[in-house]
XYZ file of C-alpha atoms in Angstrom:
130
model
C 11.275 -4.015 -4.085
C 14.864 -2.808 -4.532
C 16.644 -2.280 -1.230
C 15.992 1.316 -0.177
C 17.016 3.263 2.868
C 14.507 5.877 3.980
C 14.856 8.531 6.657
C 11.651 9.654 8.376
C 11.963 13.035 10.095
C 9.085 14.474 12.117
C 8.904 15.960 15.591
C 5.705 14.020 16.342
C 6.417 10.438 17.392
C 2.993 9.199 16.250
C 3.590 10.529 12.729
C 7.034 8.893 12.597
C 5.598 5.588 13.794
C 2.740 5.630 11.268
C 5.059 6.497 8.410
C 7.581 3.810 9.427
C 4.811 1.190 9.637
C 3.492 2.170 6.218
C 6.958 2.059 4.651
C 7.621 -1.349 6.228
C 4.287 -2.713 4.965
C 5.234 -1.634 1.440
C 8.548 -3.479 1.695
C 11.102 -0.872 2.762
C 13.595 -2.666 4.993
C 15.922 0.131 6.125
C 14.018 2.891 7.907
C 15.860 5.507 9.938
C 14.145 8.104 12.099
C 14.936 11.615 13.278
C 12.923 13.909 15.527
C 14.182 17.241 14.169
C 16.119 18.805 11.326
C 19.464 18.772 13.145
C 19.243 15.033 13.697
C 18.162 14.513 10.071
C 21.197 16.404 8.753
C 23.515 14.379 10.980
C 21.954 11.063 9.910
C 22.078 12.006 6.221
C 25.754 12.822 6.597
C 26.477 9.477 8.310
C 24.091 7.080 6.559
C 23.292 8.672 3.171
C 19.697 7.388 2.778
C 18.035 7.169 -0.636
C 14.910 9.080 0.384
C 13.934 11.429 3.197
C 10.393 12.198 4.346
C 10.714 15.456 6.299
C 8.229 17.636 8.131
C 8.616 21.352 7.478
C 7.686 22.770 10.878
C 9.863 21.346 13.673
C 11.794 22.659 16.681
C 15.591 23.169 16.756
C 16.032 23.128 12.975
C 13.013 23.216 10.696
C 12.648 21.127 7.569
C 13.524 23.964 5.180
C 16.864 24.659 6.913
C 17.602 20.926 7.083
C 16.717 20.455 3.401
C 19.182 23.166 2.422
C 22.005 21.407 4.300
C 21.048 17.899 3.182
C 21.102 18.723 -0.546
C 24.538 20.314 -0.065
C 25.769 17.092 1.572
C 24.228 14.910 -1.142
C 22.837 16.767 -4.180
C 21.251 13.559 -5.525
C 19.186 12.764 -2.439
C 15.408 12.869 -2.775
C 13.732 14.799 0.041
C 9.944 14.628 0.283
C 8.665 17.530 2.343
C 5.551 16.991 4.450
C 3.325 19.371 6.376
C -0.120 19.618 7.870
C -0.308 23.282 6.864
C -0.156 24.122 3.198
C 1.448 27.557 3.151
C 2.441 28.330 -0.418
C 5.610 30.086 0.748
C 6.869 26.866 2.402
C 6.031 24.831 -0.677
C 7.751 27.223 -3.081
C 10.856 27.531 -0.916
C 11.154 23.759 -0.450
C 10.868 23.099 -4.178
C 13.300 25.935 -4.952
C 15.849 24.433 -2.546
C 15.633 21.037 -4.229
C 12.817 19.075 -2.593
C 11.713 16.071 -4.651
C 8.061 16.761 -3.919
C 5.684 18.021 -1.253
C 2.845 16.053 0.337
C 0.101 17.190 2.660
C -0.471 15.363 5.955
C -2.063 13.039 6.768
C -0.104 10.922 4.306
C -1.904 7.950 2.802
C -0.267 4.644 1.924
C -1.226 5.162 -1.721
C 0.704 8.442 -1.876
C 3.762 6.873 -0.229
C 3.613 3.884 -2.571
C 3.355 6.198 -5.609
C 6.389 8.205 -4.476
C 8.467 5.063 -3.890
C 7.579 3.576 -7.267
C 8.237 6.893 -9.024
C 11.661 7.037 -7.359
C 12.442 3.424 -8.265
C 11.308 3.962 -11.864
C 13.482 7.064 -12.252
C 16.430 5.400 -10.538
C 16.173 2.298 -12.730
C 16.034 4.360 -15.931
C 19.023 6.414 -14.810
C 21.171 3.418 -13.931
C 20.333 1.374 -17.055
C 21.150 4.075 -19.623
C 24.244 3.395 -21.709
């Protein structure tokens, strides 16, 4: 797998750990973690990851507010919004603000693998065009 850097942002440590373990088992070598939206924005500014998995509902700064800032910092970044509640208003707002996609928790390895391969496929096509 191409070298990817992925930021995992969730206020629940267990969710972060499970997602990091799944990403590592798939072959992602650079995994960064944040516990809230403020930390995610700061890490995106400093480290510029390729992908971000971000919970919507978090303390301090929620995922929607963080998404808005992150896409301003790096308009090309792919932010995958996650949530255990599927409120349509959150989904619509996240997609409107530039989220790559939205996935419902719990997140299966198959879904994560599909997202990574979709990203790699799109990125490869973009970089090989003349």
